[in-house]
Amino acid sequence: MLLTELLEELDVLETNADPRWEISGIHNDCRSVRPGGLFVAVAGASRDGHEYVRRAIENGARAVVVERPAGEGVPYIAVRDTREALHRLGSAFSGHPARRLVMAGITGTNGKTTVTHLLYGLLKAAGHIPGLVGTNHVLYLDRELPAGRTTPDAPALHSLFKEMADAGCTHCVMEVSSHALEQRRVAGVEYEAAVFTNLTRDHLDYHKDMEAYYKAKAMLFGQCRHGIVNADDEYGRRLNREHGRRLTTYGIDRAARVRASEIECGAAGVRFTVQADGARDTVAWGTPGRFTVYNALAAISAALALGMSLPEIAGAMPGIPPVRGRMEVVPVPAGFTVLIDYAHTPDALENVLRTAREYTRERVIAVFGCGGDRDRTKRPLMGGIAARLADIAVVTSDNPRTEEPERIIDDILAGMEGAKPHAVTDRRKAIRAALSLARPGDTVLICGKGHETAQEVRGISYPMDEREIIRTHFHGGEPVG
């Protein structure tokens, strides 16, 4: 693509670049730059892309997009906001592919992956050809790609949209993280439907406080046609009040446009009645927990906004498989139940522990930790929740990243005064310890990593699949990782 075509997308302050140059790609990581590429210098949380301008040029960048002087002899394009420029350039280079898809975005602290998965399944059942971009993976047609992060950077994201649109996809359902919104990775994408699930304590290492976290999430609702919010969540109600036009609400306890009643929760899943715009039907899905009802309501509301009928939705829901790593039952040759869940926030941990308690005859044994280099204030909160709701708590490592695992565990234990938890730094040993403690009728709930199959310790990612650890505990052999 010629540079002159890309320059039309930007509010250029000044440039010394030749508009006739051919551009081979858009990059915001100097290491990924290829000859002929355009490097966009973006300031991140820990590094500033402007520091890598010279390296990008050495790697073959044709020119750089910057907010401040690039240095003598460097071909540059100066703009006010390189984050905005990165989105515009990524979209333009891929031919604005999001405009060829019906876009649905899901944001919130908890439930994004499940809601996205459910809506993807509902659209498929209705005869559409959806793509999915989420925490677990990227899906479209018969392709499954690994996910690097919840919402990819703008160039990678628009490249995915292009692949989906070129392959014949009609819709794209995606998780939209608060980081992505704050960093404008999806700026300019027009969503037919946007969903807000809830807001609870998380990511405060990045957003600093709940107000900033909320405002980042709320950004999505300035770029959607149909906004959908949880009426039972205080931030959902606030978003509904503050938004310029009335949003569609869903809920259980409060009045809402899409509402669940007659709820039955059990180990096999949930069953409830849905009322929406005068219609009424019964819905069932094979994942347990009251929070599953909220996730289902969010997906149902989005599906209705995208043109499906309630009878269509109710008929399709039972056939949608559970989500990997979300209250996932791992079969074991014992008289107790083993579940793996991604719960890594205080609210999510409380939800899954309460759910496990509802159908556990004997004891609930919880294995959990907290991620390193993230919000430390949630650690004692999660410890306190486990102390209250689990009969036995095994505190261990999650992804310590660059922190010392023992320090993280100490932070968790600070919230467990009066309890007698087991502290086992090695997560493999912690899982085996919990399984060894379990008796018939118990539930072992392994929280924090869910779908993940690796653990990051001291900056290095090591293979670790919890399902394999469980299997080898009962059947012998060396576990993967």
Short mmCIF file of C-alpha atoms in Angstrom, two decimals:
data_model
loop_
_atom_site.label_atom_id
_atom_site.label_comp_id
_atom_site.label_asym_id
_atom_site.label_seq_id
_atom_site.Cartn_x
_atom_site.Cartn_y
_atom_site.Cartn_z
CA MET A 1 0.00 0.00 0.00
CA LEU A 2 1.28 3.47 -0.82
CA LEU A 3 2.09 5.77 2.09
CA THR A 4 -0.08 8.50 0.57
CA GLU A 5 -3.16 6.29 1.07
CA LEU A 6 -2.30 5.81 4.73
CA LEU A 7 -1.59 9.49 5.30
CA GLU A 8 -5.19 10.22 4.32
CA GLU A 9 -6.25 8.43 7.52
CA LEU A 10 -4.17 10.65 9.82
CA ASP A 11 -4.20 14.21 11.08
CA VAL A 12 -0.58 14.83 10.13
CA LEU A 13 1.21 17.70 11.89
CA GLU A 14 4.31 17.45 9.71
CA THR A 15 6.30 14.87 7.80
CA ASN A 16 9.47 14.46 5.77
CA ALA A 17 8.42 11.04 4.39
CA ASP A 18 7.86 10.48 0.69
CA PRO A 19 4.15 9.69 0.12
CA ARG A 20 5.09 7.54 -2.90
CA TRP A 21 6.81 4.95 -0.70
CA GLU A 22 5.33 1.47 -0.64
CA ILE A 23 4.48 0.31 2.89
CA SER A 24 4.66 -3.42 3.67
CA GLY A 25 3.07 -3.47 7.13
CA ILE A 26 2.13 -1.57 10.30
CA HIS A 27 4.14 -2.28 13.47
CA ASN A 28 4.28 -1.02 17.06
CA ASP A 29 7.05 -3.41 18.18
CA CYS A 30 10.46 -2.64 16.71
CA ARG A 31 11.36 -6.34 16.83
CA SER A 32 8.54 -7.21 14.43
CA VAL A 33 9.46 -4.57 11.86
CA ARG A 34 10.19 -5.89 8.38
CA PRO A 35 11.74 -4.02 5.44
CA GLY A 36 9.30 -1.42 4.16
CA GLY A 37 7.21 -1.37 7.33
CA LEU A 38 5.79 1.66 9.13
CA PHE A 39 6.69 1.82 12.83
CA VAL A 40 4.27 3.57 15.19
CA ALA A 41 5.91 4.73 18.42
CA VAL A 42 3.41 4.22 21.24
CA ALA A 43 4.08 4.92 24.91
CA GLY A 44 3.19 1.85 27.00
CA ALA A 45 2.90 1.24 30.73
CA SER A 46 6.58 0.33 31.10
CA ARG A 47 8.21 1.25 27.76
CA ASP A 48 7.93 4.11 25.30
CA GLY A 49 8.10 3.23 21.63
CA HIS A 50 9.87 6.51 20.92
CA GLU A 51 12.96 4.99 22.55
CA TYR A 52 13.06 2.32 19.81
CA VAL A 53 12.75 4.51 16.74
CA ARG A 54 16.40 4.00 15.72
CA ARG A 55 16.14 0.24 16.15
CA ALA A 56 13.00 0.17 14.02
CA ILE A 57 14.81 2.02 11.25
CA GLU A 58 17.77 -0.37 11.54
CA ASN A 59 15.31 -3.28 11.16
CA GLY A 60 14.04 -1.83 7.90
CA ALA A 61 11.23 0.56 8.78
CA ARG A 62 10.49 2.91 5.89
CA ALA A 63 9.37 5.66 8.29
CA VAL A 64 8.14 6.16 11.86
CA VAL A 65 4.98 7.72 13.27
CA VAL A 66 5.77 9.81 16.35
CA GLU A 67 4.45 12.42 18.77
CA ARG A 68 7.82 14.10 19.28
CA PRO A 69 11.04 14.59 17.27
CA ALA A 70 12.37 11.32 15.88
CA GLY A 71 16.01 12.31 15.50
CA GLU A 72 18.18 13.61 12.72
CA GLY A 73 17.91 11.76 9.42
CA VAL A 74 14.87 9.67 10.42
CA PRO A 75 11.88 9.69 8.02
CA TYR A 76 8.94 10.59 10.27
CA ILE A 77 5.23 11.43 10.37
CA ALA A 78 4.28 13.58 13.36
CA VAL A 79 0.79 13.24 14.90
CA ARG A 80 -0.82 14.27 18.18
CA ASP A 81 -1.83 10.76 19.29
CA THR A 82 0.09 7.69 18.10
CA ARG A 83 -2.39 5.30 19.76
CA GLU A 84 -5.17 6.71 17.62
CA ALA A 85 -2.86 6.64 14.61
CA LEU A 86 -2.04 2.96 15.22
CA HIS A 87 -5.72 2.02 15.08
CA ARG A 88 -6.41 4.09 11.98
CA LEU A 89 -3.36 2.76 10.17
CA GLY A 90 -4.06 -0.85 11.14
CA SER A 91 -7.65 -0.58 9.94
CA ALA A 92 -6.73 1.17 6.68
CA PHE A 93 -3.87 -1.20 5.86
CA SER A 94 -6.26 -4.16 6.16
CA GLY A 95 -8.95 -2.41 4.12
CA HIS A 96 -11.23 -1.49 7.07
CA PRO A 97 -12.41 -5.10 7.49
CA ALA A 98 -14.57 -4.47 10.58
CA ARG A 99 -16.97 -2.61 8.30
CA ARG A 100 -17.62 -5.90 6.49
CA LEU A 101 -18.65 -7.69 9.70
CA VAL A 102 -21.49 -7.33 12.20
CA MET A 103 -19.48 -6.56 15.33
CA ALA A 104 -20.41 -7.50 18.91
CA GLY A 105 -18.18 -6.51 21.83
CA ILE A 106 -18.30 -7.87 25.39
CA THR A 107 -16.68 -5.97 28.26
CA GLY A 108 -16.73 -6.24 32.07
CA THR A 109 -14.58 -7.78 34.80
CA ASN A 110 -16.05 -11.29 34.89
CA GLY A 111 -17.97 -13.34 32.35
CA LYS A 112 -16.58 -11.94 29.09
CA THR A 113 -15.25 -15.27 27.84
CA THR A 114 -18.44 -17.18 28.62
CA VAL A 115 -20.76 -14.54 27.15
CA THR A 116 -18.65 -14.36 23.99
CA HIS A 117 -18.67 -18.16 23.70
CA LEU A 118 -22.45 -18.33 24.16
CA LEU A 119 -23.18 -15.57 21.65
CA TYR A 120 -20.85 -17.20 19.13
CA GLY A 121 -22.74 -20.49 19.57
CA LEU A 122 -26.14 -18.81 19.25
CA LEU A 123 -25.16 -17.04 16.03
CA LYS A 124 -23.87 -20.30 14.56
CA ALA A 125 -27.12 -22.02 15.46
CA ALA A 126 -29.03 -19.24 13.67
CA GLY A 127 -27.14 -19.97 10.44
CA HIS A 128 -24.66 -17.10 10.60
CA ILE A 129 -20.89 -17.52 10.15
CA PRO A 130 -19.34 -15.84 13.20
CA GLY A 131 -15.74 -15.35 14.22
CA LEU A 132 -14.60 -15.09 17.85
CA VAL A 133 -11.73 -13.15 19.42
CA GLY A 134 -11.22 -13.88 23.11
CA THR A 135 -9.08 -14.87 26.06
CA ASN A 136 -9.12 -18.60 25.29
CA HIS A 137 -8.58 -18.48 21.53
CA VAL A 138 -9.53 -17.04 18.14
CA LEU A 139 -12.15 -19.04 16.21
CA TYR A 140 -13.63 -18.82 12.75
CA LEU A 141 -14.93 -21.52 10.42
CA ASP A 142 -12.72 -24.56 11.08
CA ARG A 143 -9.75 -22.57 12.38
CA GLU A 144 -8.64 -22.22 16.00
CA LEU A 145 -5.75 -19.90 16.75
CA PRO A 146 -4.05 -19.26 20.10
CA ALA A 147 -4.86 -15.98 21.83
CA GLY A 148 -1.94 -13.80 22.85
CA ARG A 149 -4.04 -11.43 24.94
CA THR A 150 -7.74 -10.77 25.51
CA THR A 151 -7.84 -8.02 22.87
CA PRO A 152 -4.90 -7.93 20.41
CA ASP A 153 -3.08 -4.76 19.34
CA ALA A 154 -4.79 -2.78 16.58
CA PRO A 155 -2.73 -4.04 13.58
CA ALA A 156 -3.11 -7.69 14.65
CA LEU A 157 -6.79 -7.19 15.43
CA HIS A 158 -7.63 -5.67 12.06
CA SER A 159 -5.60 -8.40 10.36
CA LEU A 160 -7.82 -10.95 12.14
CA PHE A 161 -10.95 -9.10 11.05
CA LYS A 162 -9.67 -9.23 7.47
CA GLU A 163 -9.00 -12.97 7.66
CA MET A 164 -12.52 -13.53 8.99
CA ALA A 165 -14.22 -11.30 6.43
CA ASP A 166 -12.20 -12.78 3.54
CA ALA A 167 -13.12 -16.29 4.72
CA GLY A 168 -16.82 -15.44 4.57
CA CYS A 169 -17.60 -14.62 8.19
CA THR A 170 -20.70 -12.51 8.71
CA HIS A 171 -20.20 -11.57 12.37
CA CYS A 172 -17.36 -11.10 14.86
CA VAL A 173 -17.93 -11.57 18.59
CA MET A 174 -15.06 -10.33 20.71
CA GLU A 175 -13.97 -9.68 24.26
CA VAL A 176 -13.00 -6.04 24.74
CA SER A 177 -10.69 -5.47 27.71
CA SER A 178 -10.39 -2.23 29.65
CA HIS A 179 -6.74 -2.05 28.58
CA ALA A 180 -7.79 -2.25 24.93
CA LEU A 181 -10.31 0.54 25.39
CA GLU A 182 -7.92 2.77 27.34
CA GLN A 183 -5.16 2.15 24.79
CA ARG A 184 -7.58 2.73 21.88
CA ARG A 185 -6.94 -0.64 20.25
CA VAL A 186 -10.58 -0.73 19.09
CA ALA A 187 -11.01 3.00 18.50
CA GLY A 188 -13.25 3.61 15.51
CA VAL A 189 -14.69 0.08 15.42
CA GLU A 190 -18.47 0.37 15.21
CA TYR A 191 -20.26 -2.30 17.23
CA GLU A 192 -23.79 -3.36 16.43
CA ALA A 193 -24.07 -4.66 20.01
CA ALA A 194 -21.96 -4.01 23.11
CA VAL A 195 -22.42 -5.82 26.44
CA PHE A 196 -21.37 -4.78 29.96
CA THR A 197 -21.33 -7.76 32.33
CA ASN A 198 -20.20 -6.29 35.68
CA LEU A 199 -17.40 -4.36 37.32
CA THR A 200 -15.51 -5.73 40.33
CA ARG A 201 -12.03 -5.24 41.70
CA ASP A 202 -9.32 -6.06 39.15
CA HIS A 203 -6.55 -4.39 37.11
CA LEU A 204 -6.10 -1.59 39.67
CA ASP A 205 -2.36 -1.87 39.15
CA TYR A 206 -3.07 -0.34 35.73
CA HIS A 207 -6.19 1.80 36.20
CA LYS A 208 -5.25 2.97 39.73
CA ASP A 209 -8.85 3.19 41.01
CA MET A 210 -12.35 1.89 40.29
CA GLU A 211 -13.45 5.19 38.77
CA ALA A 212 -10.75 5.05 36.09
CA TYR A 213 -11.52 1.37 35.53
CA TYR A 214 -15.23 2.13 35.05
CA LYS A 215 -14.56 5.01 32.66
CA ALA A 216 -12.36 2.77 30.51
CA LYS A 217 -15.15 0.17 30.25
CA ALA A 218 -17.76 2.85 29.53
CA MET A 219 -15.85 3.98 26.44
CA LEU A 220 -17.23 1.00 24.51
CA PHE A 221 -20.75 2.40 24.73
CA GLY A 222 -19.84 5.48 22.75
CA GLN A 223 -19.23 3.31 19.69
CA CYS A 224 -22.18 0.91 19.61
CA ARG A 225 -25.70 0.86 18.21
CA HIS A 226 -27.24 -1.41 20.86
CA GLY A 227 -25.88 -1.16 24.41
CA ILE A 228 -26.68 -3.95 26.89
CA VAL A 229 -25.98 -3.71 30.64
CA ASN A 230 -26.44 -5.75 33.82
CA ALA A 231 -29.17 -4.05 35.87
CA ASP A 232 -28.12 -5.96 39.01
CA ASP A 233 -24.61 -4.47 38.91
CA GLU A 234 -24.20 -0.99 40.40
CA TYR A 235 -21.86 0.09 37.59
CA GLY A 236 -24.26 -1.31 35.02
CA ARG A 237 -27.03 0.87 36.48
CA ARG A 238 -24.69 3.86 36.49
CA LEU A 239 -23.81 3.25 32.84
CA ASN A 240 -27.51 3.08 32.02
CA ARG A 241 -28.14 6.40 33.82
CA GLU A 242 -25.19 8.21 32.29
CA HIS A 243 -25.50 7.01 28.73
CA GLY A 244 -27.08 9.42 26.28
CA ARG A 245 -29.84 6.99 25.33
CA ARG A 246 -31.51 4.19 27.23
CA LEU A 247 -29.70 0.88 27.11
CA THR A 248 -31.16 -2.63 27.16
CA THR A 249 -30.98 -4.04 30.68
CA TYR A 250 -30.87 -7.64 31.87
CA GLY A 251 -30.97 -9.07 35.37
CA ILE A 252 -32.53 -11.25 38.02
CA ASP A 253 -33.23 -9.14 41.11
CA ARG A 254 -34.18 -5.79 39.57
CA ALA A 255 -36.61 -4.76 36.89
CA ALA A 256 -35.01 -5.32 33.49
CA ARG A 257 -36.00 -5.63 29.86
CA VAL A 258 -34.56 -9.18 29.74
CA ARG A 259 -35.12 -10.94 33.06
CA ALA A 260 -34.67 -14.42 34.52
CA SER A 261 -37.02 -16.07 37.01
CA GLU A 262 -37.84 -19.57 38.27
CA ILE A 263 -34.12 -20.33 38.43
CA GLU A 264 -32.91 -23.87 39.09
CA CYS A 265 -29.19 -24.39 39.74
CA GLY A 266 -27.53 -27.76 40.11
CA ALA A 267 -24.35 -29.66 39.38
CA ALA A 268 -25.54 -30.34 35.82
CA GLY A 269 -26.13 -26.66 35.01
CA VAL A 270 -28.90 -24.07 35.13
CA ARG A 271 -32.49 -23.85 33.99
CA PHE A 272 -34.60 -20.70 34.14
CA THR A 273 -37.44 -18.75 32.55
CA VAL A 274 -36.59 -15.71 30.42
CA GLN A 275 -38.98 -12.84 29.85
CA ALA A 276 -38.11 -10.31 27.14
CA ASP A 277 -40.35 -7.72 25.49
CA GLY A 278 -43.50 -9.71 26.27
CA ALA A 279 -42.07 -13.05 25.14
CA ARG A 280 -41.38 -15.89 27.56
CA ASP A 281 -39.42 -19.13 27.26
CA THR A 282 -37.39 -21.66 29.24
CA VAL A 283 -33.62 -21.77 28.83
CA ALA A 284 -31.15 -24.42 30.02
CA TRP A 285 -27.36 -24.59 29.81
CA GLY A 286 -24.88 -27.14 31.17
CA THR A 287 -22.67 -24.94 33.37
CA PRO A 288 -23.60 -24.54 37.05
CA GLY A 289 -23.93 -21.37 39.09
CA ARG A 290 -26.10 -18.29 39.50
CA PHE A 291 -23.41 -16.30 37.69
CA THR A 292 -24.04 -18.59 34.70
CA VAL A 293 -27.59 -17.21 34.57
CA TYR A 294 -26.19 -13.68 34.30
CA ASN A 295 -23.80 -14.74 31.55
CA ALA A 296 -26.64 -16.44 29.68
CA LEU A 297 -28.86 -13.36 30.04
CA ALA A 298 -26.10 -11.17 28.60
CA ALA A 299 -25.69 -13.45 25.57
CA ILE A 300 -29.47 -13.74 25.12
CA SER A 301 -29.84 -9.95 25.20
CA ALA A 302 -27.11 -9.54 22.59
CA ALA A 303 -28.61 -12.25 20.38
CA LEU A 304 -31.99 -10.51 20.54
CA ALA A 305 -30.33 -7.22 19.55
CA LEU A 306 -28.73 -9.00 16.59
CA GLY A 307 -32.06 -10.24 15.30
CA MET A 308 -32.62 -13.67 16.86
CA SER A 309 -35.96 -14.61 18.43
CA LEU A 310 -36.36 -15.91 21.96
CA PRO A 311 -37.64 -19.35 20.80
CA GLU A 312 -34.57 -19.66 18.52
CA ILE A 313 -32.29 -18.82 21.41
CA ALA A 314 -33.98 -21.17 23.89
CA GLY A 315 -33.77 -24.01 21.36
CA ALA A 316 -30.07 -23.46 20.68
CA MET A 317 -28.72 -22.93 24.22
CA PRO A 318 -28.63 -26.57 25.43
CA GLY A 319 -26.48 -27.56 22.44
CA ILE A 320 -23.71 -25.07 23.15
CA PRO A 321 -20.80 -26.86 24.87
CA PRO A 322 -19.34 -25.57 28.16
CA VAL A 323 -16.33 -23.25 28.03
CA ARG A 324 -12.92 -24.74 28.71
CA GLY A 325 -11.62 -23.62 32.09
CA ARG A 326 -14.93 -22.17 33.28
CA MET A 327 -16.37 -24.49 35.97
CA GLU A 328 -14.91 -27.29 33.87
CA VAL A 329 -15.51 -30.76 35.31
CA VAL A 330 -12.41 -32.97 35.11
CA PRO A 331 -13.39 -36.68 35.28
CA VAL A 332 -11.54 -38.54 38.03
CA PRO A 333 -11.77 -42.18 39.23
CA ALA A 334 -12.84 -41.14 42.72
CA GLY A 335 -15.98 -40.34 44.64
CA PHE A 336 -15.37 -36.59 44.61
CA THR A 337 -15.70 -33.82 42.00
CA VAL A 338 -12.82 -31.83 40.51
CA LEU A 339 -13.46 -28.47 38.83
CA ILE A 340 -11.09 -26.06 37.07
CA ASP A 341 -12.06 -22.39 36.84
CA TYR A 342 -10.39 -19.16 35.73
CA ALA A 343 -11.56 -17.26 38.84
CA HIS A 344 -8.77 -14.79 39.64
CA THR A 345 -10.65 -11.85 41.16
CA PRO A 346 -12.36 -11.60 44.57
CA ASP A 347 -15.85 -11.54 43.06
CA ALA A 348 -15.17 -14.47 40.72
CA LEU A 349 -13.64 -16.56 43.52
CA GLU A 350 -16.65 -15.91 45.73
CA ASN A 351 -19.05 -16.84 42.92
CA VAL A 352 -17.43 -20.18 42.14
CA LEU A 353 -17.02 -21.12 45.81
CA ARG A 354 -20.68 -20.36 46.52
CA THR A 355 -21.68 -22.37 43.46
CA ALA A 356 -19.58 -25.34 44.53
CA ARG A 357 -21.08 -25.11 48.03
CA GLU A 358 -24.64 -25.35 46.64
CA TYR A 359 -24.22 -28.89 45.35
CA THR A 360 -21.33 -30.31 47.43
CA ARG A 361 -22.44 -32.91 49.96
CA GLU A 362 -19.29 -32.77 52.04
CA ARG A 363 -16.32 -30.37 51.91
CA VAL A 364 -15.21 -27.72 49.41
CA ILE A 365 -11.44 -27.73 48.92
CA ALA A 366 -10.11 -24.64 47.13
CA VAL A 367 -6.74 -24.30 45.43
CA PHE A 368 -5.94 -20.72 44.45
CA GLY A 369 -3.33 -17.98 44.25
CA CYS A 370 -2.89 -14.48 42.82
CA GLY A 371 -0.92 -13.26 39.83
CA GLY A 372 2.35 -11.43 40.28
CA ASP A 373 2.99 -7.86 39.07
CA ARG A 374 -0.70 -7.11 39.44
CA ASP A 375 -2.99 -5.41 41.98
CA ARG A 376 -1.70 -6.44 45.41
CA THR A 377 -4.75 -5.11 47.26
CA LYS A 378 -6.98 -7.94 46.04
CA ARG A 379 -4.75 -10.64 47.52
CA PRO A 380 -5.90 -10.46 51.18
CA LEU A 381 -9.48 -10.02 49.95
CA MET A 382 -9.28 -13.32 48.07
CA GLY A 383 -7.68 -14.94 51.11
CA GLY A 384 -10.57 -13.77 53.28
CA ILE A 385 -13.15 -15.11 50.82
CA ALA A 386 -11.49 -18.53 50.74
CA ALA A 387 -11.24 -18.57 54.54
CA ARG A 388 -15.01 -17.98 54.80
CA LEU A 389 -16.30 -20.16 51.99
CA ALA A 390 -13.91 -23.10 51.66
CA ASP A 391 -13.62 -25.90 54.19
CA ILE A 392 -9.98 -26.38 53.20
CA ALA A 393 -7.91 -23.73 51.42
CA VAL A 394 -4.65 -24.53 49.64
CA VAL A 395 -2.87 -21.27 48.85
CA THR A 396 -0.33 -21.53 46.06
CA SER A 397 1.18 -19.75 43.05
CA ASP A 398 -0.84 -18.52 40.08
CA ASN A 399 1.44 -16.77 37.56
CA PRO A 400 4.08 -15.18 39.82
CA ARG A 401 5.68 -13.47 36.80
CA THR A 402 8.63 -11.45 38.16
CA GLU A 403 7.53 -11.46 41.83
CA GLU A 404 8.70 -13.91 44.45
CA PRO A 405 5.90 -16.49 44.88
CA GLU A 406 6.31 -16.55 48.65
CA ARG A 407 5.66 -12.81 48.88
CA ILE A 408 2.39 -13.18 46.98
CA ILE A 409 1.30 -16.03 49.21
CA ASP A 410 2.12 -13.97 52.32
CA ASP A 411 -0.12 -11.18 50.99
CA ILE A 412 -2.98 -13.69 50.58
CA LEU A 413 -2.45 -15.24 54.02
CA ALA A 414 -2.69 -11.77 55.59
CA GLY A 415 -6.42 -11.87 54.85
CA MET A 416 -6.95 -15.34 56.36
CA GLU A 417 -6.50 -14.60 60.05
CA GLY A 418 -8.14 -17.31 62.16
CA ALA A 419 -8.13 -19.86 59.34
CA LYS A 420 -5.67 -22.72 58.92
CA PRO A 421 -4.85 -22.78 55.23
CA HIS A 422 -2.22 -24.96 53.58
CA ALA A 423 0.50 -22.89 51.86
CA VAL A 424 2.22 -24.81 49.04
CA THR A 425 4.34 -22.65 46.73
CA ASP A 426 4.66 -25.19 43.90
CA ARG A 427 1.28 -25.27 42.13
CA ARG A 428 1.70 -28.85 40.94
CA LYS A 429 2.31 -30.02 44.50
CA ALA A 430 -0.59 -27.89 45.74
CA ILE A 431 -3.01 -29.55 43.31
CA ARG A 432 -1.76 -33.00 44.26
CA ALA A 433 -2.08 -32.12 47.96
CA ALA A 434 -5.71 -31.05 47.48
CA LEU A 435 -6.52 -34.24 45.58
CA SER A 436 -4.89 -36.32 48.33
CA LEU A 437 -7.00 -34.55 50.96
CA ALA A 438 -10.29 -35.12 49.11
CA ARG A 439 -12.84 -37.69 50.27
CA PRO A 440 -16.05 -39.00 48.68
CA GLY A 441 -18.64 -36.23 48.43
CA ASP A 442 -16.06 -33.41 48.38
CA THR A 443 -15.47 -30.88 45.60
CA VAL A 444 -11.94 -29.81 44.70
CA LEU A 445 -12.02 -26.42 43.02
CA ILE A 446 -8.79 -25.37 41.28
CA CYS A 447 -8.96 -21.63 40.59
CA GLY A 448 -6.99 -19.01 38.73
CA LYS A 449 -5.66 -20.46 35.49
CA GLY A 450 -8.67 -22.04 33.82
CA HIS A 451 -7.89 -22.59 30.14
CA GLU A 452 -4.20 -21.70 30.47
CA THR A 453 -1.60 -24.40 29.89
CA ALA A 454 1.50 -22.54 31.06
CA GLN A 455 2.77 -20.82 34.16
CA GLU A 456 4.97 -17.72 34.16
CA VAL A 457 7.65 -17.78 36.86
CA ARG A 458 10.42 -15.17 37.05
CA GLY A 459 9.57 -13.99 33.58
CA ILE A 460 9.77 -17.45 31.96
CA SER A 461 6.73 -19.36 30.70
CA TYR A 462 6.74 -23.08 31.59
CA PRO A 463 4.26 -25.66 30.21
CA MET A 464 1.71 -26.67 32.84
CA ASP A 465 -1.69 -28.19 32.11
CA GLU A 466 -3.71 -28.76 35.28
CA ARG A 467 -5.74 -31.50 33.59
CA GLU A 468 -2.52 -33.43 33.02
CA ILE A 469 -1.47 -32.95 36.64
CA ILE A 470 -4.81 -34.37 37.77
CA ARG A 471 -4.55 -37.29 35.34
CA THR A 472 -1.07 -38.26 36.47
CA HIS A 473 -2.09 -38.02 40.12
CA PHE A 474 -4.50 -40.90 39.55
CA HIS A 475 -2.82 -42.81 36.73
CA GLY A 476 0.88 -42.23 37.31
CA GLY A 477 3.53 -41.08 34.84
CA GLU A 478 5.19 -37.72 34.57
CA PRO A 479 2.93 -34.73 33.97
CA VAL A 480 3.54 -32.40 31.05
CA GLY A 481 5.69 -29.52 32.29
#
